[in-house]
Amino acid sequence: DTEVTQTPKHLVMGMTNKKSLKCEQHMGHRAMYWYKQKAKKPPELMFVYSYEKLSINESVPSRFSPECPNSSLLNLHLHALQPEDSALYLCASSLLWGAGDVPDTQYFGPGTRLTVL
Amino acid sequence: AQTVTQSQPEMSVQEAETVTLSCTYDTSESDYYLFWYKQPPSRQMILVIRQEAYKQQNATENRFSVNFQKAAKSFSLKISDSQLGDAAMYFCAYPPREYGNKLVFGAGTILRVKS
């Protein structure tokens, strides 16, 4: 099963709200990723977790707070977002991160479309 | 700096015909991998095909094949017998070894398929 699931599919929130995005995979992957994607643009990497530890933070504002409670689950906590944060948030996973000479294929979830009012 | 360039923002193809999407990249590595990802409207991104640079043979997956020209740093995607379901945004991507598994994406090409 090469499936990454994300909930919710859509989220509308005000600038003072706190919400969370959830991502789950059951492929035994040990690397999980958060991307932000604006319309008709490529995904931009935000965070990488490897073995439940944060490996990469691409200078993302602190109003985005990732969490990896276990190897199958990845959350993105949102607080005090700005309208320009409205985007499609994609989760992805791969077998490993940065190990060896062969990059592992990343499997993407369907995304959460976030609108910040 | 590692970059990936897709020079065609949009392409159109008639159903059942063949279309080629272009991608060029810049790298100082000799061994590396290249990917094409497909993102249909409101659907998730999936891997279409991947190419290993040290392999002479161009990768093929059913109707999808690549034309990999290592010296020219070109990695184009050919879609044969185009189907309506091929309509999507296509991204060329390259993971520089020094970045681990981080993908450097091209800007993308929107492919429209006409019936």
CSV table of C-alpha atoms in Angstrom, one decimal:
chain,number,residue,atom,x,y,z
A,1,ASP,CA,0.0,0.0,0.0
A,2,THR,CA,1.7,3.2,-1.2
A,3,GLU,CA,-0.6,5.6,0.5
A,4,VAL,CA,-0.1,8.7,2.4
A,5,THR,CA,-3.3,10.1,3.9
A,6,GLN,CA,-3.9,13.7,5.0
A,7,THR,CA,-6.7,15.3,7.0
A,8,PRO,CA,-8.6,17.5,6.7
A,9,LYS,CA,-8.9,18.0,2.9
A,10,HIS,CA,-9.9,21.6,3.3
A,11,LEU,CA,-9.4,24.0,6.2
A,12,VAL,CA,-10.6,27.6,6.6
A,13,MET,CA,-9.2,29.5,9.6
A,14,GLY,CA,-9.0,32.9,11.0
A,15,MET,CA,-5.7,34.6,11.8
A,16,THR,CA,-6.2,34.0,15.5
A,17,ASN,CA,-7.2,30.4,15.3
A,18,LYS,CA,-5.1,27.3,16.2
A,19,LYS,CA,-5.5,24.3,14.0
A,20,SER,CA,-3.6,21.2,13.1
A,21,LEU,CA,-3.0,19.2,9.9
A,22,LYS,CA,-2.5,15.5,10.1
A,23,CYS,CA,-0.6,13.1,7.9
A,24,GLU,CA,-0.4,9.3,8.2
A,25,GLN,CA,1.5,6.5,6.4
A,26,HIS,CA,1.7,2.8,7.0
A,27,MET,CA,4.5,1.9,4.6
A,28,GLY,CA,7.2,1.6,7.2
A,29,HIS,CA,8.8,4.8,6.0
A,30,ARG,CA,11.1,6.6,8.4
A,31,ALA,CA,11.3,9.9,6.6
A,32,MET,CA,8.4,12.3,6.4
A,33,TYR,CA,8.1,15.7,4.9
A,34,TRP,CA,5.9,18.8,4.9
A,35,TYR,CA,5.7,20.9,1.8
A,36,LYS,CA,3.8,24.1,1.0
A,37,GLN,CA,2.5,24.6,-2.6
A,38,LYS,CA,1.0,27.7,-4.1
A,39,ALA,CA,-1.2,27.4,-7.2
A,40,LYS,CA,0.6,26.4,-10.4
A,41,LYS,CA,4.0,26.4,-8.5
A,42,PRO,CA,6.2,23.5,-7.4
A,43,PRO,CA,6.1,22.3,-3.8
A,44,GLU,CA,8.4,24.1,-1.4
A,45,LEU,CA,10.0,22.0,1.3
A,46,MET,CA,9.2,23.1,4.9
A,47,PHE,CA,10.3,20.3,7.2
A,48,VAL,CA,11.9,16.9,7.1
A,49,TYR,CA,11.6,14.3,9.9
A,50,SER,CA,13.9,11.3,10.0
A,51,TYR,CA,13.3,8.6,12.5
A,52,GLU,CA,10.9,11.0,14.3
A,53,LYS,CA,13.5,13.6,14.7
A,54,LEU,CA,13.5,17.0,12.9
A,55,SER,CA,16.3,16.9,10.3
A,56,ILE,CA,15.5,19.9,8.2
A,57,ASN,CA,13.7,23.2,8.9
A,58,GLU,CA,13.8,25.4,5.9
A,59,SER,CA,13.6,28.6,7.9
A,60,VAL,CA,9.9,28.3,8.3
A,61,PRO,CA,8.2,30.9,10.5
A,62,SER,CA,7.4,29.7,14.1
A,63,ARG,CA,3.7,30.0,13.5
A,64,PHE,CA,4.1,26.6,11.8
A,65,SER,CA,5.1,23.9,14.3
A,66,PRO,CA,5.7,20.3,13.2
A,67,GLU,CA,5.4,17.3,15.3
A,68,CYS,CA,6.2,13.6,14.7
A,69,PRO,CA,4.6,11.6,17.5
A,70,ASN,CA,5.6,8.2,16.0
A,71,SER,CA,7.0,6.8,12.8
A,72,SER,CA,3.6,6.7,11.0
A,73,LEU,CA,2.2,10.1,12.0
A,74,LEU,CA,3.2,13.7,11.2
A,75,ASN,CA,1.3,16.8,12.4
A,76,LEU,CA,1.6,20.4,11.5
A,77,HIS,CA,0.3,22.8,14.1
A,78,LEU,CA,-0.8,26.2,12.9
A,79,HIS,CA,-1.2,29.3,15.0
A,80,ALA,CA,-1.6,33.0,14.1
A,81,LEU,CA,-1.3,32.4,10.4
A,82,GLN,CA,-1.4,35.2,7.8
A,83,PRO,CA,-3.5,35.3,4.6
A,84,GLU,CA,-0.4,34.7,2.6
A,85,ASP,CA,-0.1,31.3,4.3
A,86,SER,CA,-3.1,30.1,2.3
A,87,ALA,CA,-1.9,27.2,0.1
A,88,LEU,CA,-2.0,23.5,-0.4
A,89,TYR,CA,0.0,21.7,2.3
A,90,LEU,CA,1.4,18.4,1.1
A,91,CYS,CA,2.8,15.6,3.2
A,92,ALA,CA,5.2,13.1,1.8
A,93,SER,CA,7.2,10.1,3.0
A,94,SER,CA,10.1,8.0,1.9
A,95,LEU,CA,11.8,5.0,3.1
A,96,LEU,CA,14.8,6.9,4.5
A,97,TRP,CA,16.2,10.4,4.4
A,98,GLY,CA,19.6,11.1,3.0
A,99,ALA,CA,21.0,7.6,3.4
A,100,GLY,CA,23.3,6.1,0.9
A,101,ASP,CA,23.7,7.0,-2.8
A,102,VAL,CA,20.2,6.1,-4.0
A,103,PRO,CA,17.5,8.7,-3.2
A,104,ASP,CA,14.3,7.0,-2.1
A,105,THR,CA,11.1,7.9,-3.9
A,106,GLN,CA,8.9,10.3,-2.1
A,107,TYR,CA,5.2,9.4,-1.9
A,108,PHE,CA,2.9,12.3,-1.6
A,109,GLY,CA,-0.5,12.7,0.1
A,110,PRO,CA,-3.4,14.5,-1.5
A,111,GLY,CA,-2.8,17.6,0.5
A,112,THR,CA,-4.8,19.9,2.8
A,113,ARG,CA,-6.1,23.1,1.1
A,114,LEU,CA,-5.7,25.8,3.7
A,115,THR,CA,-7.4,29.2,3.5
A,116,VAL,CA,-6.5,31.9,6.1
A,117,LEU,CA,-9.0,34.7,6.4
B,1,ALA,CA,24.0,25.8,-7.8
B,2,GLN,CA,21.7,22.9,-8.7
B,3,THR,CA,18.8,24.1,-10.8
B,4,VAL,CA,16.1,22.5,-12.8
B,5,THR,CA,14.5,24.3,-15.7
B,6,GLN,CA,11.2,23.5,-17.4
B,7,SER,CA,10.9,26.1,-20.2
B,8,GLN,CA,7.3,25.2,-21.3
B,9,PRO,CA,4.7,26.6,-18.9
B,10,GLU,CA,1.9,25.0,-20.8
B,11,MET,CA,1.6,22.3,-23.5
B,12,SER,CA,-1.4,20.9,-25.4
B,13,VAL,CA,-1.8,17.6,-27.1
B,14,GLN,CA,-4.5,15.9,-29.0
B,15,GLU,CA,-5.8,12.6,-27.5
B,16,ALA,CA,-3.9,9.6,-28.9
B,17,GLU,CA,-0.9,11.7,-30.0
B,18,THR,CA,2.6,12.1,-28.6
B,19,VAL,CA,3.9,15.0,-26.6
B,20,THR,CA,7.4,15.8,-25.2
B,21,LEU,CA,7.9,17.9,-22.1
B,22,SER,CA,11.3,19.5,-21.7
B,23,CYS,CA,13.6,19.6,-18.7
B,24,THR,CA,17.2,20.8,-18.3
B,25,TYR,CA,19.2,20.8,-15.1
B,26,ASP,CA,22.5,21.9,-13.8
B,27,THR,CA,24.7,19.7,-11.6
B,28,SER,CA,28.4,19.0,-11.0
B,29,GLU,CA,27.7,15.5,-9.9
B,30,SER,CA,28.5,12.5,-12.2
B,31,ASP,CA,26.1,10.0,-10.6
B,32,TYR,CA,22.6,11.2,-9.7
B,33,TYR,CA,18.9,10.5,-10.2
B,34,LEU,CA,16.2,12.4,-12.0
B,35,PHE,CA,12.4,12.2,-11.6
B,36,TRP,CA,9.2,13.2,-13.3
B,37,TYR,CA,6.2,13.7,-11.1
B,38,LYS,CA,2.6,14.2,-12.2
B,39,GLN,CA,0.0,16.2,-10.3
B,40,PRO,CA,-3.5,16.0,-11.8
B,41,PRO,CA,-5.9,18.8,-10.8
B,42,SER,CA,-7.0,18.3,-7.2
B,43,ARG,CA,-5.3,15.0,-7.0
B,44,GLN,CA,-2.1,13.9,-5.4
B,45,MET,CA,1.3,14.0,-6.9
B,46,ILE,CA,2.7,10.7,-8.1
B,47,LEU,CA,6.0,9.5,-9.5
B,48,VAL,CA,5.8,8.9,-13.2
B,49,ILE,CA,9.3,7.8,-14.0
B,50,ARG,CA,12.9,8.0,-12.7
B,51,GLN,CA,16.2,7.8,-14.4
B,52,GLU,CA,19.6,6.9,-13.0
B,53,ALA,CA,22.3,9.0,-14.6
B,54,TYR,CA,24.9,6.2,-14.8
B,55,LYS,CA,22.5,4.1,-16.9
B,56,GLN,CA,22.8,4.6,-20.6
B,57,GLN,CA,19.4,3.2,-21.3
B,58,ASN,CA,16.5,5.6,-21.1
B,59,ALA,CA,13.8,4.7,-18.6
B,60,THR,CA,10.4,3.6,-19.8
B,61,GLU,CA,7.1,3.1,-18.0
B,62,ASN,CA,4.3,2.0,-20.3
B,63,ARG,CA,3.4,5.0,-22.4
B,64,PHE,CA,5.9,7.2,-20.6
B,65,SER,CA,9.6,7.4,-21.6
B,66,VAL,CA,12.5,9.7,-21.2
B,67,ASN,CA,15.1,11.1,-23.5
B,68,PHE,CA,18.1,11.5,-21.2
B,69,GLN,CA,21.0,13.4,-22.7
B,70,LYS,CA,23.6,13.5,-19.9
B,71,ALA,CA,26.2,15.6,-21.7
B,72,ALA,CA,23.5,18.2,-22.5
B,73,LYS,CA,21.9,17.9,-19.0
B,74,SER,CA,18.6,17.3,-20.6
B,75,PHE,CA,15.8,15.0,-19.3
B,76,SER,CA,12.7,15.2,-21.4
B,77,LEU,CA,9.5,13.2,-20.9
B,78,LYS,CA,7.7,11.7,-23.8
B,79,ILE,CA,4.0,10.7,-23.5
B,80,SER,CA,2.8,8.4,-26.2
B,81,ASP,CA,-0.9,7.8,-27.1
B,82,SER,CA,-2.0,10.6,-24.8
B,83,GLN,CA,-5.1,10.1,-22.8
B,84,LEU,CA,-7.5,12.5,-21.1
B,85,GLY,CA,-6.2,11.2,-17.7
B,86,ASP,CA,-2.7,12.5,-18.6
B,87,ALA,CA,-3.9,16.1,-18.2
B,88,ALA,CA,-1.9,17.4,-15.2
B,89,MET,CA,1.0,19.5,-14.0
B,90,TYR,CA,4.3,17.7,-14.6
B,91,PHE,CA,7.3,18.5,-12.5
B,92,CYS,CA,10.9,17.5,-13.3
B,93,ALA,CA,12.9,17.0,-10.1
B,94,TYR,CA,16.4,16.3,-9.0
B,95,PRO,CA,17.8,15.4,-5.6
B,96,PRO,CA,21.3,16.7,-5.2
B,97,ARG,CA,23.4,14.2,-3.2
B,98,GLU,CA,24.6,16.9,-0.8
B,99,TYR,CA,20.9,17.7,0.1
B,100,GLY,CA,20.0,14.1,1.1
B,101,ASN,CA,16.6,13.4,-0.3
B,102,LYS,CA,15.6,17.0,-0.9
B,103,LEU,CA,14.1,17.5,-4.3
B,104,VAL,CA,14.9,20.5,-6.4
B,105,PHE,CA,11.8,21.0,-8.6
B,106,GLY,CA,11.4,22.7,-12.0
B,107,ALA,CA,8.6,25.3,-12.3
B,108,GLY,CA,6.3,22.7,-13.9
B,109,THR,CA,4.5,22.3,-17.2
B,110,ILE,CA,0.7,22.2,-17.4
B,111,LEU,CA,-0.3,19.6,-20.0
B,112,ARG,CA,-3.8,19.8,-21.5
B,113,VAL,CA,-5.2,16.9,-23.5
B,114,LYS,CA,-7.8,17.7,-26.1
B,115,SER,CA,-10.4,15.2,-27.1
